[in-house]
Short mmCIF file of the N, C-alpha and C atoms (twelve columns), coordinates in Angstrom:
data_MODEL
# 
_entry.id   MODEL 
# 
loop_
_atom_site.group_PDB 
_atom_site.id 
_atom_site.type_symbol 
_atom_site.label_atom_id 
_atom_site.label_alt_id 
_atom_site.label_comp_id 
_atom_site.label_asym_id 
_atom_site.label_seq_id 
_atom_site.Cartn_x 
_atom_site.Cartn_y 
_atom_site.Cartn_z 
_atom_site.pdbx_PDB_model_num 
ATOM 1   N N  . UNK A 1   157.085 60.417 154.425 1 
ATOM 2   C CA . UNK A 1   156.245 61.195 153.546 1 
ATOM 3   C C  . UNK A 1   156.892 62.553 153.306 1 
ATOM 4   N N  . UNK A 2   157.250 62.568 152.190 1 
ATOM 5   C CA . UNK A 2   157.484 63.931 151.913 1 
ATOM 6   C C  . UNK A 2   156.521 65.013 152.217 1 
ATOM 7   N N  . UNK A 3   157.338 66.523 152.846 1 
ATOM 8   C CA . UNK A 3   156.567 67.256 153.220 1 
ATOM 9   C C  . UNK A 3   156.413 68.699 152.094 1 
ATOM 10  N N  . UNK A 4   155.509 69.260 152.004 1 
ATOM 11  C CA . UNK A 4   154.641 69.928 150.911 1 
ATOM 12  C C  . UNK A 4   155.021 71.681 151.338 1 
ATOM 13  N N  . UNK A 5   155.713 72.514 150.615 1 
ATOM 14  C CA . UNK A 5   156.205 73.550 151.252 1 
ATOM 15  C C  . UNK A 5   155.281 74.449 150.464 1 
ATOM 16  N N  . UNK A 6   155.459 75.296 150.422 1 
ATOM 17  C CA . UNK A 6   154.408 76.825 149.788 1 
ATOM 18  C C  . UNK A 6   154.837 76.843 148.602 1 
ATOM 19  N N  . UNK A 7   156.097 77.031 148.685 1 
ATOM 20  C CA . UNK A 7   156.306 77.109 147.189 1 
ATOM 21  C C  . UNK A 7   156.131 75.617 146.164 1 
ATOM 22  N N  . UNK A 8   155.731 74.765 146.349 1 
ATOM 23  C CA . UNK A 8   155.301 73.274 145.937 1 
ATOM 24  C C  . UNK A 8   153.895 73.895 145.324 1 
ATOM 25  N N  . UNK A 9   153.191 74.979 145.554 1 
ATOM 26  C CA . UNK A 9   152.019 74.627 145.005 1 
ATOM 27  C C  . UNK A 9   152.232 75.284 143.325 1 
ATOM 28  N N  . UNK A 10  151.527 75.085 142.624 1 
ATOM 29  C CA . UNK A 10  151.438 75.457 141.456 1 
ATOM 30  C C  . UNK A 10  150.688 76.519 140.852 1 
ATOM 31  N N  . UNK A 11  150.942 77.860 140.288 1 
ATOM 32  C CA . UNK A 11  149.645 78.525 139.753 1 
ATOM 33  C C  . UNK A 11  150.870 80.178 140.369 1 
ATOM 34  N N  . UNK A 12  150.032 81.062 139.311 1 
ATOM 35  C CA . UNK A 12  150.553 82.491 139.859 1 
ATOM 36  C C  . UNK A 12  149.271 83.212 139.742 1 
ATOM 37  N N  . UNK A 13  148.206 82.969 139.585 1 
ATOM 38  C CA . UNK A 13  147.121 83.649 139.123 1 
ATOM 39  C C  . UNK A 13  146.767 84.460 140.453 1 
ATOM 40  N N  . UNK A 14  146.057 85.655 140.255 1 
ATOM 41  C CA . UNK A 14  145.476 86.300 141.433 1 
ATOM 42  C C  . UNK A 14  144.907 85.283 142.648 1 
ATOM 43  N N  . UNK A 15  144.326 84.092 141.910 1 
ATOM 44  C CA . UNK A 15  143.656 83.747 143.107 1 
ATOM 45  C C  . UNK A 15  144.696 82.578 144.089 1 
ATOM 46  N N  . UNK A 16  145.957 82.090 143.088 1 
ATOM 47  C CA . UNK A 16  146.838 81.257 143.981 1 
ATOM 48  C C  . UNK A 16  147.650 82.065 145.129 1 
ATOM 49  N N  . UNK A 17  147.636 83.387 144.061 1 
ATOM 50  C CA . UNK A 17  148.638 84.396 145.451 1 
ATOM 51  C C  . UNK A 17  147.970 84.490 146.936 1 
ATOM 52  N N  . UNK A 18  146.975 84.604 146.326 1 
ATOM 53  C CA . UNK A 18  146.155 85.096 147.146 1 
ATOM 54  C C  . UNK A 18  146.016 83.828 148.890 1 
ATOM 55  N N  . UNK A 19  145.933 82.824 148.154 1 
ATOM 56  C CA . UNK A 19  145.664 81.758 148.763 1 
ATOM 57  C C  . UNK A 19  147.465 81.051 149.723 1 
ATOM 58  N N  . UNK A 20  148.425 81.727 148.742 1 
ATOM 59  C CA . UNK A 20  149.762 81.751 149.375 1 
ATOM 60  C C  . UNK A 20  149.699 82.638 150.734 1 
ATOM 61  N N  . UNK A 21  148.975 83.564 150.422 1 
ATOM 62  C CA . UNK A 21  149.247 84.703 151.410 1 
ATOM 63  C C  . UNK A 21  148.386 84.291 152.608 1 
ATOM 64  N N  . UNK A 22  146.872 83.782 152.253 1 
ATOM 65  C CA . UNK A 22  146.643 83.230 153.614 1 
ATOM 66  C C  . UNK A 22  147.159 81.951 154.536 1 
ATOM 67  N N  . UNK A 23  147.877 81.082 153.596 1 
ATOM 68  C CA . UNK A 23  148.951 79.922 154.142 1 
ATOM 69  C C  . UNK A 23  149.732 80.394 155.031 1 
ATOM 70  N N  . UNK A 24  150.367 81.499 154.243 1 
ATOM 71  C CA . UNK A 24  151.340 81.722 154.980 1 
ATOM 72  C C  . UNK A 24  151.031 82.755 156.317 1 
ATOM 73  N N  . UNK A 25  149.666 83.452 155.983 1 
ATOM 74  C CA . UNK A 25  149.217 84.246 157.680 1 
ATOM 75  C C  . UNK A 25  148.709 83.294 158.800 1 
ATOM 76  N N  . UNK A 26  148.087 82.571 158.025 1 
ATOM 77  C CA . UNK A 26  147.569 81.249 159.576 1 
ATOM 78  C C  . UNK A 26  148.191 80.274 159.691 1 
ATOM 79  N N  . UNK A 27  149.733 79.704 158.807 1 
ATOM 80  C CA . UNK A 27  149.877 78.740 159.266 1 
ATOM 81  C C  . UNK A 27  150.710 78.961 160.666 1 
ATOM 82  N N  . UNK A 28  151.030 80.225 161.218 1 
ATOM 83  C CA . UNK A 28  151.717 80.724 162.415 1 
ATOM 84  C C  . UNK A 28  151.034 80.846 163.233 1 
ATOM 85  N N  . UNK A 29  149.819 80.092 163.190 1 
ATOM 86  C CA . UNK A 29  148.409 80.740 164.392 1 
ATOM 87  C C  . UNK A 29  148.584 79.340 165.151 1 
ATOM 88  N N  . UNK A 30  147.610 78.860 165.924 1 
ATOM 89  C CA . UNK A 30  147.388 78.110 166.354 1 
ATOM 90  C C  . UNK A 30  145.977 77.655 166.197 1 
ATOM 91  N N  . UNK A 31  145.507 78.159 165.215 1 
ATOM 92  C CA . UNK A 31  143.902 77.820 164.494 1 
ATOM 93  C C  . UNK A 31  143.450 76.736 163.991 1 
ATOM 94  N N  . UNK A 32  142.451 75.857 164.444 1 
ATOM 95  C CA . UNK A 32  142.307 75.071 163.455 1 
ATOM 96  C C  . UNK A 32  141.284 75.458 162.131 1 
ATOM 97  N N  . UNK A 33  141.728 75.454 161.062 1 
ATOM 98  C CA . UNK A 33  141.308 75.790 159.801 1 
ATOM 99  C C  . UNK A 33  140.207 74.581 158.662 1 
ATOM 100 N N  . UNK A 34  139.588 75.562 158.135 1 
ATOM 101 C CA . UNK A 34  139.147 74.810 157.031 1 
ATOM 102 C C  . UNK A 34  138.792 75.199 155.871 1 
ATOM 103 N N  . UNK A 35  138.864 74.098 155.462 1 
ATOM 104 C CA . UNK A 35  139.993 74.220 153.724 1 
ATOM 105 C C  . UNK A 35  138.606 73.578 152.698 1 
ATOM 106 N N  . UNK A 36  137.954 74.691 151.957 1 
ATOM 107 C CA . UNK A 36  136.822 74.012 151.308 1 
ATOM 108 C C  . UNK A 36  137.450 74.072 149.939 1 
ATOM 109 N N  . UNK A 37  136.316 73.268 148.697 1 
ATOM 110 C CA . UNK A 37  137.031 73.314 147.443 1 
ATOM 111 C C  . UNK A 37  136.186 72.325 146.522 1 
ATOM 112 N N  . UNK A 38  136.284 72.346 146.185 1 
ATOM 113 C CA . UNK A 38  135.797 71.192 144.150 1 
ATOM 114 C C  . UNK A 38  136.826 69.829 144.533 1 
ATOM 115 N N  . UNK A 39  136.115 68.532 144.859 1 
ATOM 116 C CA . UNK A 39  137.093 67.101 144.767 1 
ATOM 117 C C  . UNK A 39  137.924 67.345 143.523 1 
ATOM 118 N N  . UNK A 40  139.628 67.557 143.612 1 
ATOM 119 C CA . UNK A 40  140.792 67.686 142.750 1 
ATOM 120 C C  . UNK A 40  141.520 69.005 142.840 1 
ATOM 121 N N  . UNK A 41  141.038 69.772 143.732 1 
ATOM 122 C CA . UNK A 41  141.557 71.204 143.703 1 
ATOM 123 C C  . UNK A 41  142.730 71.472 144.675 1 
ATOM 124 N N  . UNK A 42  142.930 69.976 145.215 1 
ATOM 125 C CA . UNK A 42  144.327 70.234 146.374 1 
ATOM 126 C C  . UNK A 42  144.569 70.962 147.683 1 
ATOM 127 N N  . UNK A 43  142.893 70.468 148.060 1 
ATOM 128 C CA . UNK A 43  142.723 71.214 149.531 1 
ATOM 129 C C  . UNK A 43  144.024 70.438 150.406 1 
ATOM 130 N N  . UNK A 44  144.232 68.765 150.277 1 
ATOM 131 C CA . UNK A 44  145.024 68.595 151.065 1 
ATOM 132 C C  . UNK A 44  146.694 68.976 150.652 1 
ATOM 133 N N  . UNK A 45  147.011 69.849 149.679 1 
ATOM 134 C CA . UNK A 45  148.027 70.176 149.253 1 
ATOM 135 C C  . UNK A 45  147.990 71.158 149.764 1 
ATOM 136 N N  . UNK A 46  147.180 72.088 150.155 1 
ATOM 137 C CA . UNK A 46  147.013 73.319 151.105 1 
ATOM 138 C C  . UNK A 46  147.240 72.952 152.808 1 
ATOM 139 N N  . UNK A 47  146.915 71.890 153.044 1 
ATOM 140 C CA . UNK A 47  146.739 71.413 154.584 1 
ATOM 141 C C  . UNK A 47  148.437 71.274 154.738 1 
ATOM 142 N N  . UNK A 48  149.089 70.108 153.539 1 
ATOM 143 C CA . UNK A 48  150.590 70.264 153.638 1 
ATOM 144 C C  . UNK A 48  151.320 71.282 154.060 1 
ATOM 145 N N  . UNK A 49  150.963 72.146 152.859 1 
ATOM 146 C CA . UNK A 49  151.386 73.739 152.674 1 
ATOM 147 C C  . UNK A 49  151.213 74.354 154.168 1 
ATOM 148 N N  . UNK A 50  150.288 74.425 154.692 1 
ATOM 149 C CA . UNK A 50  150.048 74.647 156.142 1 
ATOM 150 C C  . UNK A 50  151.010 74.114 157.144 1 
ATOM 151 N N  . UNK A 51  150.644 72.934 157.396 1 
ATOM 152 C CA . UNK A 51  151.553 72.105 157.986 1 
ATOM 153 C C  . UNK A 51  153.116 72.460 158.064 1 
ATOM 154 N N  . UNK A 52  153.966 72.516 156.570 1 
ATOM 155 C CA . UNK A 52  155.449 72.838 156.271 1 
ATOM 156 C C  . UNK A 52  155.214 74.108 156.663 1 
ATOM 157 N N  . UNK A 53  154.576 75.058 156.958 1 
ATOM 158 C CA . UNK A 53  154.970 76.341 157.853 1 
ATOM 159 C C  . UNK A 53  154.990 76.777 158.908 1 
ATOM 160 N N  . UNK A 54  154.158 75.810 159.485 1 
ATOM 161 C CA . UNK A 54  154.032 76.098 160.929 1 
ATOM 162 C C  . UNK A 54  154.876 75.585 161.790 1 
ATOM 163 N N  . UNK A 55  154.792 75.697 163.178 1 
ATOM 164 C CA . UNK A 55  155.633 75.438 164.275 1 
ATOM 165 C C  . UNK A 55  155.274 73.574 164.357 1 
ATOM 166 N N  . UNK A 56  154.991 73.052 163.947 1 
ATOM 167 C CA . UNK A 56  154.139 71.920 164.028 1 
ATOM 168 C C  . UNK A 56  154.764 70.909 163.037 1 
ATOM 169 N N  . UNK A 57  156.183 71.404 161.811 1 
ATOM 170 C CA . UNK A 57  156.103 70.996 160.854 1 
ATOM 171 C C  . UNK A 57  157.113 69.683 160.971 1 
ATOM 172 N N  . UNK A 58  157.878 69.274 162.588 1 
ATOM 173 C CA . UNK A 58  158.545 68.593 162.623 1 
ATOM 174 C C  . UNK A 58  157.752 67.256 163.491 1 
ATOM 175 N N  . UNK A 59  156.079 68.108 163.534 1 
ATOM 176 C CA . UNK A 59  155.937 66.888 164.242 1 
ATOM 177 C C  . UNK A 59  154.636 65.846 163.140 1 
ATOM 178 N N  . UNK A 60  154.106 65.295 163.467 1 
ATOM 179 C CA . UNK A 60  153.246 64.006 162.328 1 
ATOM 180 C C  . UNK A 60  152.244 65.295 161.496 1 
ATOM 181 N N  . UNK A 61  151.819 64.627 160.361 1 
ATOM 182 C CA . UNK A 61  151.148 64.873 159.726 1 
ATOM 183 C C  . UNK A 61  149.813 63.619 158.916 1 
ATOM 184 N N  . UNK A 62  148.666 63.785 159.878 1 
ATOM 185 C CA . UNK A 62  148.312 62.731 159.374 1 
ATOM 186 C C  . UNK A 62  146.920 63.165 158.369 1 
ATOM 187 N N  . UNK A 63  146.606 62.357 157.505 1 
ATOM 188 C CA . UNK A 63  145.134 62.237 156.963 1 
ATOM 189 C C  . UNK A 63  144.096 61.382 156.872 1 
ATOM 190 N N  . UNK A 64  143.133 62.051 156.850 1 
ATOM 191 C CA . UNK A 64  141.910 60.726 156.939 1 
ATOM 192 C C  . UNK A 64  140.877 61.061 156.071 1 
ATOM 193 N N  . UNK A 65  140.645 60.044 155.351 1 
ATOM 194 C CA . UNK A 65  139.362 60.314 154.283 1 
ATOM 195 C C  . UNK A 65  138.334 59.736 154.953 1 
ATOM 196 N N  . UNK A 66  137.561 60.554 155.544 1 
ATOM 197 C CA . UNK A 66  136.498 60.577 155.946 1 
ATOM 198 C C  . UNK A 66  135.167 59.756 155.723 1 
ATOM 199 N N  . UNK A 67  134.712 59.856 154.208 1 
ATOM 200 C CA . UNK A 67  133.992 59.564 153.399 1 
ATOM 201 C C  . UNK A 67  134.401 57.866 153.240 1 
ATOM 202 N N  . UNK A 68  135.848 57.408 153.077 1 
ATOM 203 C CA . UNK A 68  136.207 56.327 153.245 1 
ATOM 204 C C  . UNK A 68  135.947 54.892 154.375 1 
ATOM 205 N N  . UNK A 69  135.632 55.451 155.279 1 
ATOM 206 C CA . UNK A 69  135.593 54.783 156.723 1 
ATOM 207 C C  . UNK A 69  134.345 54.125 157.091 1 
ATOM 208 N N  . UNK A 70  133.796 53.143 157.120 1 
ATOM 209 C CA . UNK A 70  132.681 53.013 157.529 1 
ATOM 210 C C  . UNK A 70  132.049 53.230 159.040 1 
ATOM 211 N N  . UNK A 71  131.017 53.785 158.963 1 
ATOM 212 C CA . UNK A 71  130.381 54.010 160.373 1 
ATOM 213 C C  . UNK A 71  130.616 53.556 161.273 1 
ATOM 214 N N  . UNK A 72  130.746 52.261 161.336 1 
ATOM 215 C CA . UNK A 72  131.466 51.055 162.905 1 
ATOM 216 C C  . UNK A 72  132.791 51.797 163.313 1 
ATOM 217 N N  . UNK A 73  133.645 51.850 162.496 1 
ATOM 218 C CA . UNK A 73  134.861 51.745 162.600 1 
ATOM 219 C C  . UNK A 73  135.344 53.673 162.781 1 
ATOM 220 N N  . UNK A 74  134.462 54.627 162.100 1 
ATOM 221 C CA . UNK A 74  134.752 55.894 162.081 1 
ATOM 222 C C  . UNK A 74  135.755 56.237 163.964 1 
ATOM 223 N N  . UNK A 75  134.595 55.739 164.661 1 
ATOM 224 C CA . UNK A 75  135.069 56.619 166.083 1 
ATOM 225 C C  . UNK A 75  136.694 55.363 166.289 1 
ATOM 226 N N  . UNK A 76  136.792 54.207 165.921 1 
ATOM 227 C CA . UNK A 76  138.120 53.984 166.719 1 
ATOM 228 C C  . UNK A 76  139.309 54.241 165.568 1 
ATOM 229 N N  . UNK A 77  138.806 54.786 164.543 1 
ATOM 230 C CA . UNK A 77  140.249 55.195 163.513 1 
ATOM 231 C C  . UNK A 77  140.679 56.780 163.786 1 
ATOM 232 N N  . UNK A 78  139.504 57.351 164.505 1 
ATOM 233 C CA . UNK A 78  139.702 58.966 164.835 1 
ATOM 234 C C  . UNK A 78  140.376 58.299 165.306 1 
ATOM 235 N N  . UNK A 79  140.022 57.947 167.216 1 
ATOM 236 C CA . UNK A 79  140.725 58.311 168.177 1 
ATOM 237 C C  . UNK A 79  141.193 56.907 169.361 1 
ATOM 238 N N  . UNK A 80  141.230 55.780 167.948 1 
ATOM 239 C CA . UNK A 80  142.314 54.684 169.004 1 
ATOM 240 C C  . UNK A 80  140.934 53.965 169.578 1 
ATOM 241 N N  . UNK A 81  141.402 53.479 170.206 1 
ATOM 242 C CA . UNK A 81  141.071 51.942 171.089 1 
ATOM 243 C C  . UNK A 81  141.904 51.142 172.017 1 
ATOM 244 N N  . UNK A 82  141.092 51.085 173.211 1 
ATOM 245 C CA . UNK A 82  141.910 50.151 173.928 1 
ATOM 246 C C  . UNK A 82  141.948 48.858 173.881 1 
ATOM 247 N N  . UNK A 83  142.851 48.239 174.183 1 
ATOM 248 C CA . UNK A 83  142.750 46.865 174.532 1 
ATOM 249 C C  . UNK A 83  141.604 46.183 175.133 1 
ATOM 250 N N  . UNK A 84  141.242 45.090 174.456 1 
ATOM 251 C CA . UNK A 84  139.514 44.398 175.064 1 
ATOM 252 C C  . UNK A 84  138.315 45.377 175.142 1 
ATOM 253 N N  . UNK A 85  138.349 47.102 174.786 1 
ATOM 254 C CA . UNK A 85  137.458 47.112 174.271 1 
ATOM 255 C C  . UNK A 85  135.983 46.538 173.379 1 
ATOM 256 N N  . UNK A 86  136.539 45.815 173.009 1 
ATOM 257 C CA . UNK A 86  135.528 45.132 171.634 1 
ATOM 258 C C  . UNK A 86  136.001 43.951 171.263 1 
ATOM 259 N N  . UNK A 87  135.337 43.065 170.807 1 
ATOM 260 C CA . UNK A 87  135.987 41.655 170.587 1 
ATOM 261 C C  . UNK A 87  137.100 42.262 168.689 1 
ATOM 262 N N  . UNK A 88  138.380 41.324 169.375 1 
ATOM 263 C CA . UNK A 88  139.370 41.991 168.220 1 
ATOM 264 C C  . UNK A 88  140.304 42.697 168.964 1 
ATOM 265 N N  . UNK A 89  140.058 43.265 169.564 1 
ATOM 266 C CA . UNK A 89  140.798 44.954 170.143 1 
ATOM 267 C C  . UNK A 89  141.861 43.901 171.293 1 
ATOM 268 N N  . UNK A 90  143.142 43.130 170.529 1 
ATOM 269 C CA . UNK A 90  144.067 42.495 171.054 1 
ATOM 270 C C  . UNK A 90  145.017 43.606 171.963 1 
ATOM 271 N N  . UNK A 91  144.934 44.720 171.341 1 
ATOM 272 C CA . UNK A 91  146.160 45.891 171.839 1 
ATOM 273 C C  . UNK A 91  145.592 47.277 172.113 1 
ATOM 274 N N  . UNK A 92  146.217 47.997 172.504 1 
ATOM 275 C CA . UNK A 92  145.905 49.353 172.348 1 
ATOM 276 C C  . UNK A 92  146.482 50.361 171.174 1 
ATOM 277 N N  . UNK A 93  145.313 50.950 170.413 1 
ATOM 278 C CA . UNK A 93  145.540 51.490 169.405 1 
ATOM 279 C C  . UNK A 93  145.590 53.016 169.253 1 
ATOM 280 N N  . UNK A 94  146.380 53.427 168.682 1 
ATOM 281 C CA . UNK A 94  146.148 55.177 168.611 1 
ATOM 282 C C  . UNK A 94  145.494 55.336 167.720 1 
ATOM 283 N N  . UNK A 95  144.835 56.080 167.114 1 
ATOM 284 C CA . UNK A 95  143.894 56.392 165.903 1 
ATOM 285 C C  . UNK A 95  144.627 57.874 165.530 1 
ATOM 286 N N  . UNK A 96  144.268 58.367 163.744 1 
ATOM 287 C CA . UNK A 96  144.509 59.146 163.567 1 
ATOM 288 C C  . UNK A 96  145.105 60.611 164.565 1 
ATOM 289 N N  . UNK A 97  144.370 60.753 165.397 1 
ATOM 290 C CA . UNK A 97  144.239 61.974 166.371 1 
ATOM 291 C C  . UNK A 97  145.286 61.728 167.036 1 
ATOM 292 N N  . UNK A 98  145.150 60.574 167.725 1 
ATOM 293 C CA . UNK A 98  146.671 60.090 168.824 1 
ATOM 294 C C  . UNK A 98  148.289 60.263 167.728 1 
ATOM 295 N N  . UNK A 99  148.178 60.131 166.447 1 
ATOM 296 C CA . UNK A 99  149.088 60.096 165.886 1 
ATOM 297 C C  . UNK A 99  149.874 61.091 165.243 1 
ATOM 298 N N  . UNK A 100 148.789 62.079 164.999 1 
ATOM 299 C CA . UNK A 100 148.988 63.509 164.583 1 
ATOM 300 C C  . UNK A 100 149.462 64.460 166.288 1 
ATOM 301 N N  . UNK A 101 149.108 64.034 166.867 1 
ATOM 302 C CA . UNK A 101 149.474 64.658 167.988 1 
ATOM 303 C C  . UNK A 101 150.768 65.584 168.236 1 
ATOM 304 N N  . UNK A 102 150.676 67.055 168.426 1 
ATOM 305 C CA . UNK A 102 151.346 67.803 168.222 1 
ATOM 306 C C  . UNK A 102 151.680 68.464 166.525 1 
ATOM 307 N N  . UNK A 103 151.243 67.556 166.139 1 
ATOM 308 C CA . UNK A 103 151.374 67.882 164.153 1 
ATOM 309 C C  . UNK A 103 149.759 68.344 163.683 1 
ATOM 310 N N  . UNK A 104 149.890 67.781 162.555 1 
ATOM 311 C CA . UNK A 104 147.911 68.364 161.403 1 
ATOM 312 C C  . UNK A 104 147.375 66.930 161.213 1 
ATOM 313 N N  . UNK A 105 146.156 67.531 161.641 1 
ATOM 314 C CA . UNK A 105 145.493 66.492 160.955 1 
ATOM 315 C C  . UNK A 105 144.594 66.939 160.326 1 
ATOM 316 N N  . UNK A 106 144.437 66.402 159.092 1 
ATOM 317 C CA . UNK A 106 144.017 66.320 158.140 1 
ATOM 318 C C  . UNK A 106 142.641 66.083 157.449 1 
ATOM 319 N N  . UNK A 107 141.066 66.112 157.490 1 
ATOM 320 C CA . UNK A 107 139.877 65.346 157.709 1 
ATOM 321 C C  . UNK A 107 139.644 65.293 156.294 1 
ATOM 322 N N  . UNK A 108 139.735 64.974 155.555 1 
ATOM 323 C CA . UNK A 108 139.308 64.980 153.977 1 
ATOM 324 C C  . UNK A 108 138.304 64.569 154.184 1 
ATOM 325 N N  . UNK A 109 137.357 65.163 153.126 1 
ATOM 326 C CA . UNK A 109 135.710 64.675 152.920 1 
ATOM 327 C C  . UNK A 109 135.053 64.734 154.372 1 
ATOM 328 N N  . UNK A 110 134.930 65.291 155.406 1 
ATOM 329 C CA . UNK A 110 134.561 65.688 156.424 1 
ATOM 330 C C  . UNK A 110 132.970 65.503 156.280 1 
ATOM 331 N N  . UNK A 111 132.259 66.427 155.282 1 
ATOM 332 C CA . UNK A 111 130.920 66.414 155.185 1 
ATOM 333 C C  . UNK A 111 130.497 65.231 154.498 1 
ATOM 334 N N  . UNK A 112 131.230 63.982 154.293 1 
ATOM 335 C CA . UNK A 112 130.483 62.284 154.254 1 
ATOM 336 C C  . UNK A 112 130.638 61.355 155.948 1 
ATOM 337 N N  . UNK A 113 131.395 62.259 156.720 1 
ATOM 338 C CA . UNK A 113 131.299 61.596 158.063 1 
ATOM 339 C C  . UNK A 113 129.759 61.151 158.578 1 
ATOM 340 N N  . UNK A 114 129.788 59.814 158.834 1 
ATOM 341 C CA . UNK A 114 128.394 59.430 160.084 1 
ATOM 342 C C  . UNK A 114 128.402 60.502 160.796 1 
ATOM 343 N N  . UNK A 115 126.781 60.524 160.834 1 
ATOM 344 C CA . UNK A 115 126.280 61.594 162.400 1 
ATOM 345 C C  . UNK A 115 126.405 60.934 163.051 1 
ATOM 346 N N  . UNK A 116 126.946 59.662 163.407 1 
ATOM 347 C CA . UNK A 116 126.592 59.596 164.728 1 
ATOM 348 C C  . UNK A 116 128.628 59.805 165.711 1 
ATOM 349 N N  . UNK A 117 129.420 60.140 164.433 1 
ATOM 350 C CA . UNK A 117 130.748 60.506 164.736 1 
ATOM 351 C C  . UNK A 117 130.865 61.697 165.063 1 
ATOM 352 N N  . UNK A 118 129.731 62.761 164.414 1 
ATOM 353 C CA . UNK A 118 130.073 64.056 165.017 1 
ATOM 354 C C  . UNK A 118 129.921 64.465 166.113 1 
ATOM 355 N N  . UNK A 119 129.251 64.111 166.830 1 
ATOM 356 C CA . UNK A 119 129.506 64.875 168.417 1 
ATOM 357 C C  . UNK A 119 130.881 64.567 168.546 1 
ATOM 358 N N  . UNK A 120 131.384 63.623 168.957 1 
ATOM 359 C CA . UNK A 120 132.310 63.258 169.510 1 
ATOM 360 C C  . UNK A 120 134.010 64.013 168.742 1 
ATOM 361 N N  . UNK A 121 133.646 63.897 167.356 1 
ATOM 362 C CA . UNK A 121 134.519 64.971 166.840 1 
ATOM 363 C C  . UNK A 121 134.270 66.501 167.117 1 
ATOM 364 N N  . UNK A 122 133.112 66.987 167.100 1 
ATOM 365 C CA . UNK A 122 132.922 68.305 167.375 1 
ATOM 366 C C  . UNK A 122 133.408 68.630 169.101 1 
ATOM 367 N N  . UNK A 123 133.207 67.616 170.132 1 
ATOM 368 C CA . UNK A 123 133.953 67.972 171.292 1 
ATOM 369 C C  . UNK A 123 135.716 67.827 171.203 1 
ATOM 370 N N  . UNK A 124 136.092 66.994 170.233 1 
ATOM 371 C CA . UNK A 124 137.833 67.016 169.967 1 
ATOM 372 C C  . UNK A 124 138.268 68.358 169.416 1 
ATOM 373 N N  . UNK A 125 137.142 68.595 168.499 1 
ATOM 374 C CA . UNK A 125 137.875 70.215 167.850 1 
ATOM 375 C C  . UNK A 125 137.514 71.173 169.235 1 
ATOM 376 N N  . UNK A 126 136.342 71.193 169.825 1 
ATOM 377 C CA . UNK A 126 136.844 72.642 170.795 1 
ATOM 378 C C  . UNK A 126 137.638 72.209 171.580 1 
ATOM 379 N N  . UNK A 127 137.357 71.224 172.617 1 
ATOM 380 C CA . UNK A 127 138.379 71.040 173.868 1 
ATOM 381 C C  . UNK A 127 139.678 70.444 173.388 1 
ATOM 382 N N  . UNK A 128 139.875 70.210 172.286 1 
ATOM 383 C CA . UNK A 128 141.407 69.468 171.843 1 
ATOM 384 C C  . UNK A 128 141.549 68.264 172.801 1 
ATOM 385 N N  . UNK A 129 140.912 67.318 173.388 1 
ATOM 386 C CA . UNK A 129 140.726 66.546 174.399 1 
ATOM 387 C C  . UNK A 129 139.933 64.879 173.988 1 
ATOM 388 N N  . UNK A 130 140.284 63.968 173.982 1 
ATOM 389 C CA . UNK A 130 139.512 63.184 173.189 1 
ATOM 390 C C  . UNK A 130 139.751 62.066 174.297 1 
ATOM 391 N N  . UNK A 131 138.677 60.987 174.391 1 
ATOM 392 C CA . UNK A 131 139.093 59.587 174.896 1 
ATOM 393 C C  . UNK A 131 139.343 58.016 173.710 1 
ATOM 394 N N  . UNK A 132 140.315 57.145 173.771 1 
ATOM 395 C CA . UNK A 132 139.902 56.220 173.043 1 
ATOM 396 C C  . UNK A 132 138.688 55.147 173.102 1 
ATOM 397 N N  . UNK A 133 138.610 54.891 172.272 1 
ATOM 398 C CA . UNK A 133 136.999 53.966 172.501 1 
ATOM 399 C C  . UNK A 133 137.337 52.841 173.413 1 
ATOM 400 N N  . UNK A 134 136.670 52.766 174.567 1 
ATOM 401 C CA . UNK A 134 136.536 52.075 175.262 1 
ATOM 402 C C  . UNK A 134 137.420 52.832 177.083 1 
ATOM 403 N N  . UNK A 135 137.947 53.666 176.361 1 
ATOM 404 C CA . UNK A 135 139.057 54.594 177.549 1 
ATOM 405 C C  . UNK A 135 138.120 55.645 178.272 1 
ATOM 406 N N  . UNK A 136 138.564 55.708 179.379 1 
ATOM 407 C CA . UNK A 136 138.304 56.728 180.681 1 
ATOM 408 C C  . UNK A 136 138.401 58.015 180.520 1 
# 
C-alpha cells in the first residue's frame, strides 16, 4: 500500500494549511487522535498523512470501516481470535489491532460501531492492552 505523505494532500486554502500544520505537530506525539469530517472529506487521507510522519511510518498501517462489520464479528476483526474459540476458529487470528501493532490504526465510521464493541474498544484505547476473543 502506498503510503500518503503531507504533501499528497490537496488544497492551499487557509483551512488546508492549517490542517498541514496540525499533521505535522501531532504526528510526532504519541497521541491517539481523532479525525472528524463530512463522509468524502479524506479523514483517512489525514490518518495516512499522520501515519507518513510519524515515528511509526515504517511499521503497518491498518483500516477498518467500522460501520461495515457486523456485530458478531466486530470484537474478533478488532482484536483476533484464537484457535477453537468458536466453532470455525481453525487457527489463531490477529485482527486489525494485532496487525497495526506498532503502526496506525485507522477506525473509519467509528460512531456506526455496536455498543456492545465499545467497552472493550474503549479499554484498548486507554490501556493500549487488548485480549483476543477467546484469549487470557
Amino acid at each position: 500500500m502506498m503510503q500518503m505523505a503531507l504533501t499528497d494532500l490537496v488544497g492551499e486554502s487557509g483551512s488546508m494549511q492549517r490542517v498541514r500544520t496540525l499533521i505535522d505537530r501531532v504526528a510526532t506525539t504519541d497521541a491517539s487522535v481523532l479525525v472528524i469530517g463530512e463522509s468524502g472529506t479524506g479523514k483517512e487521507l489525514v490518518a495516512q498523512a499522520l501515519h507518513a510522519g510519524s515515528q511509526r511510518a515504517t511499521r503497518g498501517f491498518r483500516a477498518i470501516n467500522c460501520g461495515a462489520i457486523p456485530a458478531t464479528l466486530m470484537e474478533s476483526e478488532l482484536f483476533g481470535f484464537e484457535k477453537g474459540s468458536f466453532t470455525g476458529a481453525t487457527r489463531t487470528h490477529d485482527g486489525v489491532v494485532g496487525q497495526a501493532h506498532g503502526g496506525t490504526l485507522f477506525l473509519d465510521e467509528i460512531t456506526e460501531m455496536p455498543m456492545e464493541t465499545q467497552p472493550p474498544l474503549l479499554r484498548f484505547l486507554e490501556t493500549r492492552k487488548y485480549f483476543r476473543v477467546g484469549g487470557t
